[in-house]
Coordinates of C-alpha atoms in Angstrom, one line a residue:
X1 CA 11.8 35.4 0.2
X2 CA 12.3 32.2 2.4
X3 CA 14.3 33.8 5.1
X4 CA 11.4 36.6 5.1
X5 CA 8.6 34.4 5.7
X6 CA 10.3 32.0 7.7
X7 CA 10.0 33.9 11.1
X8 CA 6.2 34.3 10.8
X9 CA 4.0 32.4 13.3
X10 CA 7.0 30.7 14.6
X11 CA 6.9 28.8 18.1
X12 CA 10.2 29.5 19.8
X13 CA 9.4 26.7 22.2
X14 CA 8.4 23.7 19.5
X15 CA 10.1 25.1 16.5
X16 CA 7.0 25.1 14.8
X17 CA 4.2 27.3 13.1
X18 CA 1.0 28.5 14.1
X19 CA -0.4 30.4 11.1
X20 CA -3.9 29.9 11.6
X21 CA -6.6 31.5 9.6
X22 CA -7.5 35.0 10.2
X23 CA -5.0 35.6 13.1
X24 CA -2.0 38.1 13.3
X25 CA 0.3 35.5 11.5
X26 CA -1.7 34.9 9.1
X27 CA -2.7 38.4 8.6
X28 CA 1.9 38.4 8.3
X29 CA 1.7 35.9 6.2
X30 CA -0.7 37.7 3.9
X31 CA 1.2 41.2 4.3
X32 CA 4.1 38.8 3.1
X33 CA 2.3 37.9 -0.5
X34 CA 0.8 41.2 -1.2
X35 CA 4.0 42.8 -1.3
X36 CA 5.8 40.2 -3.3
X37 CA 3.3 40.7 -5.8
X38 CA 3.0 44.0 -5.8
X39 CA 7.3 44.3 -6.1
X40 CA 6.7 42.4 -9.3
X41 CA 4.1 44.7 -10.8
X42 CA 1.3 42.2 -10.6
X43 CA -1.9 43.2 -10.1
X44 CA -2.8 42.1 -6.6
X45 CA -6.7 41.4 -5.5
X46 CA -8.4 39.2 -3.1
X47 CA -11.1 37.2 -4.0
X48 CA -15.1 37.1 -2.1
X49 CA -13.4 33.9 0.0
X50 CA -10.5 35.6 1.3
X51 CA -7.7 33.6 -1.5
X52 CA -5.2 36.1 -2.8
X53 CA -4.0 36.8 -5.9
X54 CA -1.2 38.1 -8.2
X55 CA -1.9 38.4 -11.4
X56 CA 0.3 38.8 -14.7
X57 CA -1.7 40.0 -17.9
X58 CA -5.7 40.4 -17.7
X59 CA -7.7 38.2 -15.5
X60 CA -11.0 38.8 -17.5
X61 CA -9.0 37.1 -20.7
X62 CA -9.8 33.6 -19.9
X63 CA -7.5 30.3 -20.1
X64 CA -5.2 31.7 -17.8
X65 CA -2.5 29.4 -16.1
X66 CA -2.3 29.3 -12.2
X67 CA 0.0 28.1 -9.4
X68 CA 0.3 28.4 -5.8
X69 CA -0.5 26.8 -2.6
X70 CA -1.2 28.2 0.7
X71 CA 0.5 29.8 3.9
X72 CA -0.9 28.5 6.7
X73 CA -0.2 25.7 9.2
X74 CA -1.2 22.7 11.1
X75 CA -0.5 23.4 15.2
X76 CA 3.6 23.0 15.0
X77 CA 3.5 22.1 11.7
X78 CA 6.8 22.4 9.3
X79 CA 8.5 25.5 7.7
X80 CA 7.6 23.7 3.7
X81 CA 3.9 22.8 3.8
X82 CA 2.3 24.9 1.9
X83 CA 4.7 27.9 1.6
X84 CA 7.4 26.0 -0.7
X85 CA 4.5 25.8 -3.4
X86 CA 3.9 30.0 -3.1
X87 CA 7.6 31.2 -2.6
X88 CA 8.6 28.3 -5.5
X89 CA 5.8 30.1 -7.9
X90 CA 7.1 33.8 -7.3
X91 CA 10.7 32.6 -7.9
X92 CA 9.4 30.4 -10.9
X93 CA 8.1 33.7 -12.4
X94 CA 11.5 35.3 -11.6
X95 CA 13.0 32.7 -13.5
X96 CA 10.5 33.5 -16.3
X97 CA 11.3 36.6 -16.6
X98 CA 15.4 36.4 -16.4
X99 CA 14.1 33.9 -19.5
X100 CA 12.7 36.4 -21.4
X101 CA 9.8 34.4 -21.8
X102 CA 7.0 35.5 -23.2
X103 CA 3.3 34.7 -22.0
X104 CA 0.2 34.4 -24.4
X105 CA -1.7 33.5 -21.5
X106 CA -2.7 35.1 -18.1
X107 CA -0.6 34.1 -15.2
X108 CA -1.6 34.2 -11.5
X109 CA -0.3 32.9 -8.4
X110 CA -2.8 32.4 -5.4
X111 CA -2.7 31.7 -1.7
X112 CA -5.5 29.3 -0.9
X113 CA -6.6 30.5 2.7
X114 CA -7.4 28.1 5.9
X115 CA -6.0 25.2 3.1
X116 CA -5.2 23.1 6.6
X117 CA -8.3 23.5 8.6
X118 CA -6.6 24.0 12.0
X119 CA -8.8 26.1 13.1
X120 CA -12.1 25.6 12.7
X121 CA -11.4 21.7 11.8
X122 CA -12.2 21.7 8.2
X123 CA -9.7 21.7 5.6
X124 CA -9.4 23.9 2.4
X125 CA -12.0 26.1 3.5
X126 CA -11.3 28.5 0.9
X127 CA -10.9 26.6 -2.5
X128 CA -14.0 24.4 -1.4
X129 CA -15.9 27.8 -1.1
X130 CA -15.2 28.8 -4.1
X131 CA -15.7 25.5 -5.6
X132 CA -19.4 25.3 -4.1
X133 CA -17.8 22.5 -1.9
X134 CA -18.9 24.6 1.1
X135 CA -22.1 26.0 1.5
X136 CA -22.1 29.2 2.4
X137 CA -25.0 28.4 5.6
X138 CA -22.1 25.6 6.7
X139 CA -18.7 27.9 6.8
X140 CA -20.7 30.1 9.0
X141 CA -21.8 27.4 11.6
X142 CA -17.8 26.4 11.6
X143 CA -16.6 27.3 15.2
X144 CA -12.8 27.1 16.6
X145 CA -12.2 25.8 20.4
X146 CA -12.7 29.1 21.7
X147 CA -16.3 29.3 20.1
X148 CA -15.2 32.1 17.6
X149 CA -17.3 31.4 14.6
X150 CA -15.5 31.6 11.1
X151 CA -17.8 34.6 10.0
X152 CA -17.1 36.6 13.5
X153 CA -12.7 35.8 12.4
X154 CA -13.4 37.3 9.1
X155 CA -14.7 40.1 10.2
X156 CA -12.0 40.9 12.8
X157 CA -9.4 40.0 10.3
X158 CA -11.2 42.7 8.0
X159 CA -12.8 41.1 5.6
X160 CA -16.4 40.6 4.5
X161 CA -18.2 37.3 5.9
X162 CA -21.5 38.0 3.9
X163 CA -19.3 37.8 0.2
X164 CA -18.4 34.6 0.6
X165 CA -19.9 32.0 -1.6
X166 CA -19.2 29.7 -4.7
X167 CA -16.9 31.7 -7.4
X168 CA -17.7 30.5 -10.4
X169 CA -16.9 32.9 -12.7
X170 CA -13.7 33.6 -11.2
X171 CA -12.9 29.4 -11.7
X172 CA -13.8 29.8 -15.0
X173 CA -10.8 32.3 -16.4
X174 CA -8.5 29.5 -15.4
X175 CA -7.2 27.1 -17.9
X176 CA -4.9 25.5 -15.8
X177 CA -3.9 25.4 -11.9
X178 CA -0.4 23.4 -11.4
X179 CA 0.4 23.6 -7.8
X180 CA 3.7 22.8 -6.4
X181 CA 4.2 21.2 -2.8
X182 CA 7.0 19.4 -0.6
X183 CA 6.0 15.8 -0.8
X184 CA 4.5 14.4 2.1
X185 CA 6.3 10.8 2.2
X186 CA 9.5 9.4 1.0
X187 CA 9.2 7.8 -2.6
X188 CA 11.2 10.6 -4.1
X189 CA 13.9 10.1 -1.9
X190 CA 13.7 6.3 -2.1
X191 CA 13.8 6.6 -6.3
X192 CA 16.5 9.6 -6.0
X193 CA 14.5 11.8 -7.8
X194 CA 14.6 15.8 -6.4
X195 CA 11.1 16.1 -8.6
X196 CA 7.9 14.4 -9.2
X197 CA 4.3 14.5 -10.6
X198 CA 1.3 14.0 -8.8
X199 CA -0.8 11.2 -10.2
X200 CA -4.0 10.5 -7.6
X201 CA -5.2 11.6 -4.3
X202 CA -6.3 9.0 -1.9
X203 CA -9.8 8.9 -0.7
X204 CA -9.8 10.4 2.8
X205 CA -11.8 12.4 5.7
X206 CA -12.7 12.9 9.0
X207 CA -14.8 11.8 11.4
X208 CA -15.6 13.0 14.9
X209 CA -16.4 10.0 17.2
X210 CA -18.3 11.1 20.5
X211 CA -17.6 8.8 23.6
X212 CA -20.8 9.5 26.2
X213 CA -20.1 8.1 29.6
X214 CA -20.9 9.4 33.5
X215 CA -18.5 11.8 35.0
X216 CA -17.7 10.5 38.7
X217 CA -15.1 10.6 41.6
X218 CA -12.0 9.0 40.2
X219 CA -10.7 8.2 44.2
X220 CA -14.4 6.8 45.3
X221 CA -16.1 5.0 42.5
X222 CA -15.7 1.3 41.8
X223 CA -14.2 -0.1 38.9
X224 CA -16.9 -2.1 38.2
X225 CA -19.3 0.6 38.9
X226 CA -17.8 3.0 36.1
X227 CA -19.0 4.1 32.7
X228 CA -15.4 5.4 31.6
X229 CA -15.6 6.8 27.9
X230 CA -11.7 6.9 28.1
X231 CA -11.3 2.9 28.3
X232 CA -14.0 3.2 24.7
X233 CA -12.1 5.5 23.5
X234 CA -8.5 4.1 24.4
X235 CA -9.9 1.0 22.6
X236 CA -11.5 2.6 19.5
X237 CA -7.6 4.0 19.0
X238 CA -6.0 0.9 19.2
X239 CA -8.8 -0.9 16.6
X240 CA -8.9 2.2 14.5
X241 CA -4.3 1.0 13.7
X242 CA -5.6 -2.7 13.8
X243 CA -7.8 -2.1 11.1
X244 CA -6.4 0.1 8.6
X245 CA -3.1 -2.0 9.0
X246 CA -4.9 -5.2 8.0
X247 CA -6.5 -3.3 4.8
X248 CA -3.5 -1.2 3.8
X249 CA -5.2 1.8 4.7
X250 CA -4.6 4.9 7.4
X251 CA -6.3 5.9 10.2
X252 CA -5.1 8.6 12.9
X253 CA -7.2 9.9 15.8
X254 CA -4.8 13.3 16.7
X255 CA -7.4 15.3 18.5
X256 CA -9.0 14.4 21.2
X257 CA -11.2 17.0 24.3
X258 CA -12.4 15.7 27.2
X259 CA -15.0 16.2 29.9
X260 CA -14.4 17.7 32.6
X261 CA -10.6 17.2 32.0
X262 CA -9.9 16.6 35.4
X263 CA -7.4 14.3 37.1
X264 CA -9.6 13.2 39.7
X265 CA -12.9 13.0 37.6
X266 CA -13.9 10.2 35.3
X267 CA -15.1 11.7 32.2
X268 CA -18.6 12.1 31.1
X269 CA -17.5 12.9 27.7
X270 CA -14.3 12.0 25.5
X271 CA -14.3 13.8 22.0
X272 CA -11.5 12.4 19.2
X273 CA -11.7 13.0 15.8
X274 CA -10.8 10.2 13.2
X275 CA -8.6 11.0 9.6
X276 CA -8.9 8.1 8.0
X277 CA -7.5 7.7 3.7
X278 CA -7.3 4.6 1.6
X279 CA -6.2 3.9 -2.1
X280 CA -10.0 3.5 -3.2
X281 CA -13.1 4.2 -1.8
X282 CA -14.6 0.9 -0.7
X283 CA -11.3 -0.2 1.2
X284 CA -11.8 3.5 3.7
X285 CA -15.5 2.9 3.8
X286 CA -14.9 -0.4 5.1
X287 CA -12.1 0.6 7.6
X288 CA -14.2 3.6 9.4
X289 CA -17.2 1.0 9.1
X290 CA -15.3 -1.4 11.0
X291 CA -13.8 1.6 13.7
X292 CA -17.0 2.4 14.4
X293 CA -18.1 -1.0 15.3
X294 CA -15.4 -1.7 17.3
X295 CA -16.2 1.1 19.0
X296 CA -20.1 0.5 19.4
X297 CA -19.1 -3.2 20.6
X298 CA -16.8 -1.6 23.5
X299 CA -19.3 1.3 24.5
X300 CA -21.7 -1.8 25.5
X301 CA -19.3 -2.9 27.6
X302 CA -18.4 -0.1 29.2
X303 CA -21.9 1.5 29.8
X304 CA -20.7 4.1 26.8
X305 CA -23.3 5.8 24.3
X306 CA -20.8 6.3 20.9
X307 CA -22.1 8.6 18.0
X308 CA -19.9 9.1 15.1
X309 CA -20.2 12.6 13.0
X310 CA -18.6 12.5 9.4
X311 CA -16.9 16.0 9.4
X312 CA -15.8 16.1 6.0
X313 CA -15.1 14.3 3.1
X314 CA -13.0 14.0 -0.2
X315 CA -13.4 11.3 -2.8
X316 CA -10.3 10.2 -4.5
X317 CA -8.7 12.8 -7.0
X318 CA -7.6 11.1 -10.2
X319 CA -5.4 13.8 -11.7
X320 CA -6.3 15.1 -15.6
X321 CA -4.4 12.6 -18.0
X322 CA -3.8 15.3 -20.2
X323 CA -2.3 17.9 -18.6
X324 CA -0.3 15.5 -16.3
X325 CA 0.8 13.9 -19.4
X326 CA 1.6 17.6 -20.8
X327 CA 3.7 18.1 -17.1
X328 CA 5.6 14.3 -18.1
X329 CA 6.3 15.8 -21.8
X330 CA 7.5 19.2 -20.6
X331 CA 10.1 17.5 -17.7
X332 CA 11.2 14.0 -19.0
X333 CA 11.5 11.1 -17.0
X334 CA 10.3 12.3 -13.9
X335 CA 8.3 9.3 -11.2
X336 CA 4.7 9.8 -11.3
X337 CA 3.1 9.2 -7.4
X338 CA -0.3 9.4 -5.6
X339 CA -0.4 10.5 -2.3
X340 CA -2.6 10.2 0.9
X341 CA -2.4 13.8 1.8
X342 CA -5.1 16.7 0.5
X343 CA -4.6 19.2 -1.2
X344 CA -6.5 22.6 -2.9
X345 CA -5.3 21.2 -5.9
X346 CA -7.6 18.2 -5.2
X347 CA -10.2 20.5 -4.7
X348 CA -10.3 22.2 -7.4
X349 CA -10.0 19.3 -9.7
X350 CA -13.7 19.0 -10.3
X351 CA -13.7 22.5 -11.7
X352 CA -10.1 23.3 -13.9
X353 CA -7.7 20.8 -14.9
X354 CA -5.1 20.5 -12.5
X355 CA -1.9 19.0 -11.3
X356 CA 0.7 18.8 -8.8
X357 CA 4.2 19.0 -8.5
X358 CA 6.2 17.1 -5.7
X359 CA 9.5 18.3 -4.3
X360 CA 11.8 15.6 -2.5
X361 CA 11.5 15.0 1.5
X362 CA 14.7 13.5 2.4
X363 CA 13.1 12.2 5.6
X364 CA 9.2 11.9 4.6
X365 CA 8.5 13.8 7.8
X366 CA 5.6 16.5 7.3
X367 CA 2.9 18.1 9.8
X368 CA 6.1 18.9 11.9
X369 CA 9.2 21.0 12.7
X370 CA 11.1 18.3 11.4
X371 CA 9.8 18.6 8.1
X372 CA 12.1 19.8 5.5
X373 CA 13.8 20.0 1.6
X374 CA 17.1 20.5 0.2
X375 CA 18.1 23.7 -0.9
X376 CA 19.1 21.8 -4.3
X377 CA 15.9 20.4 -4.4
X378 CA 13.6 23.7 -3.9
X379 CA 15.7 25.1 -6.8
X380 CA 15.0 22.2 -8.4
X381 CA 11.6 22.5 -8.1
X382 CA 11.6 26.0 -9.2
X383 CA 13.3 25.0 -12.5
X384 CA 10.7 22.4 -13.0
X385 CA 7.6 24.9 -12.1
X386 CA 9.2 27.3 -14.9
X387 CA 9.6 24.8 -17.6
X388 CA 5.6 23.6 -16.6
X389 CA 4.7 27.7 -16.8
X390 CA 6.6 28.5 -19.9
X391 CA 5.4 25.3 -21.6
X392 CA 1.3 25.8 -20.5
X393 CA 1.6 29.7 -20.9
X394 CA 4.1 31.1 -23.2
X395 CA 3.1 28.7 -26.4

C-alpha cells in the first residue's frame, strides 16, 4: 500500500507532496482508497462533504468504531502526515482479519478531505463541515490564490457543492473515532517509545495580518519619505518569536503576498498570515494580542494602516478520559502527550468520543520532505491500532 501511494502528488524537484484538495492528486489519492476498500469487500461511499468511507458491517447499526486520517498535503509537505493514519487503518484491519477477530460493532475507515487547508487556507474543511463547524454560506466564499472558489473545485472534481452541510446523522452512528498519526515533535523518540496516546490539543489558529502602505519607485523615493509595509511587517515577524518565546507559546508567519511584488516597487500592500498555539487559551490570546500591538505600534511609525483578520480558530481539545483511559488499558504503559498540531480528530471531539494515536518521529521534523518513521515503528503502530480496534469493536 505505502509504495502505491507514495508516488502521488510527488514534487521531483523538492521531494515533497502537493495533494491539494480537489486536484488530479488528490483525485489519485482518492482512486488510491476506493480501491483498497473495495479489494477488502467493504462497502465504499462518500459522504455530502466529500470524506470517504469504507465500511465493515452496517453503517445504519449505530456505535460503530472509526479510524482514519487524511491524504492530503501541506505545499512540500512529508510522505507520513496524514497517509500513515489511513494505510496504518487498512493494514490494522488486515491484521484483524489474519486474527480471526470477530466484530460486534461496525467498523469504518475514513479519509477526511482538505484536513490541511492548503488550498483554500482553512484547515479540516471537511470534518468541520460535517461537524457544523463550517457554515455551509462560509465554505463557499473560501477562495484559493488563483480565485477558484471551493464550490467551483467541487464541481470540477465531480462532486456536488450544493450537498454539503453539517452531517449529523451520519456523526451519530459513530461510537468511537480513534485516529492514528505520525507525531509531529520528538517526545516519543526522546522517551524511546515507538507508540503513544494523545492526551490534549493545544489552543491554536490563524490570523491574517494586512500591512497597508503606498506603493512607489524603489530607485527614486526617499527613505524618509516612504510608507514601506515590508519594514511593519519585517517587524511584526520578529515580535510575533519575541513574544511567544517569552510566554512559552508559538507563533509562525509562513505565508506572506505582496503588492505589486516587484523588485523596484515599494509595496502598497504586504499580506502574511499568523498560526499561532499555546498550552491554554489565555496564554495565545495574550501572545496574538500582543503581535498585534506591536504591529499597530510600528505601522505608526512607518505611515502603515495594519488590520488583523482571525481566519480560524480551534479551542483546546482535551481528549475523552474514558476512552483514552480504555486506549492506556488496551496497550500498557504507553506515554500519554499533547501536541500543538490539529487534527480532524480534534474536530470531531465535540461530537463522538475520540482519540489519537502517535507513531515515533525519530527527528520531530513534519510539514516537510524530511519528515519520516521507522518501518518498525509503522508496524508498530499497526499492532497498536489492532489491539485499540479489537478491544473497542470485537467485545
Amino acid at each position: 500500500m505505502w509504495a502505491d501511494l507514495l508516488p502521488i502528488g510527488r514534487e521531483a524537484a523538492t521531494g515533497g507532496y502537493r495533494r491539494y484538495a480537489w486536484t488530479g492528486a488528490d483525485a489519485d489519492c482518492r482512486s488510491w482508497f476506493q480501491a483498497q476498500a473495495e479489494s477488502r469487500g467493504l462497502a465504499y461511499e462518500v459522504d455530502r462533504n466529500g470524506n470517504q468511507w469504507a465500511w465493515l458491517g452496517d453503517p445504519a447499526a449505530g456505535d460503530a468504531v472509526v479510524t482514519g486520517s487524511h491524504l492530503d498535503s501541506v505545499p512540500d509537505g512529508g510522505a507520513f502526515d496524514g497517509p500513515l493514519g489511513v494505510v496504518s487503518s487498512f493494514a490494522a484491519l488486515d491484521e484483524l482479519r489474519s486474527r480471526r477477530a470477530q466484530p460486534t460493532r461496525p467498523l469504518a475507515i475514513v479519509n477526511f478531505g482538505d484536513e490541511e487547508g492548503a488550498r483554500f487556507g482553512l484547515a479540516c474543511v471537511g470534518s468541520r463541515l460535517a461537524a457544523g463547524q463550517l457554515t455551509v454560506e462560509a465554505a463557499h466564499r473560501l477562495r484559493d490564490a488563483d480565485g477558484i472558489s471551493l464550490p467551483q473545485a467541487m464541481e470540477r472534481a465531480g462532486y456536488d457543492p450544493e450537498a454539503i452541510g453539517p452531517d449529523p446523522e451520519r456523526l451519530a452512528r459513530i461510537g468511537a473515532f480513534v485516529e492514528l498519526h505520525v507525531e509531529q515533535g520528538r517526545a516519543l523518540d526522546l522517551s524511546g517509545d515507538p507508540v503513544g496516546i494523545a492526551s490534549a490539543i493545544w489552543p491554536h489558529g490563524r490570523w491574517r495580518f494586512d500591512f497597508h502602505g503606498e506603493a512607489n519607485h524603489a530607485g527614486t523615493t526617499r527613505l524618509e519619505d516612504r510608507r514601506d509595509p515590508m519594514l511593519t511587517y519585517a517587524n511584526t515577524v520578529l515580535a510575533a518569536r519575541k513574544k511567544a518565546r517569552l510566554a512559552g507559546a508559538l507563533a509562525t508567519f509562513g505565508k506572506v503576498s505582496v503588492e505589486p511584488n516587484g523588485v523596484n516597487a515599494i509595496p502598497s500592500l504586504v499580506r502574511g498570515w499568523l498560526d499561532s498555539r499555546a498550552a491554554d487559551q489565555e496564554t495565545l490570546d495574550a501572545v496574538v494580542t500582543e503581535i498585534e500591538r506591536a504591529a499597530v505600534e510600528r505601522g505608526e511609525r512607518d505611515g502603515v494602516d495594519v488590520t488583523v483578520t482571525r481566519e480560524s480558530f480551534t479551542p483546546v481539545v482535551e481528549f475523552g478520559h474514558a476512552l483514552r483511559d480504555r486506549l492506556s488499558g488496551l496497550l500498557g504503559d504507553v506515554p500519554v502527550l499533547p501536541t500543538g498540531a490539529g487534527h480532524d480528530a480534534g474536530i470531531l471531539s465535540g461530537c463522538v468520543p475520540t482519540a489519537m494515536l502517535f507513531v515515533r518521529n525519530p527527528t520531530g521534523v513534519s510539514h516537510s520532505p524530511a519528515e519520516t518513521a521507522a518501518e518498525d515503528d509503522c508496524l508498530a503502530g499497526v499492532t497498536a491500532l489492532a489491539d485499540v480496534l479489537e478491544g473497542l469493536a470485537c467485545r
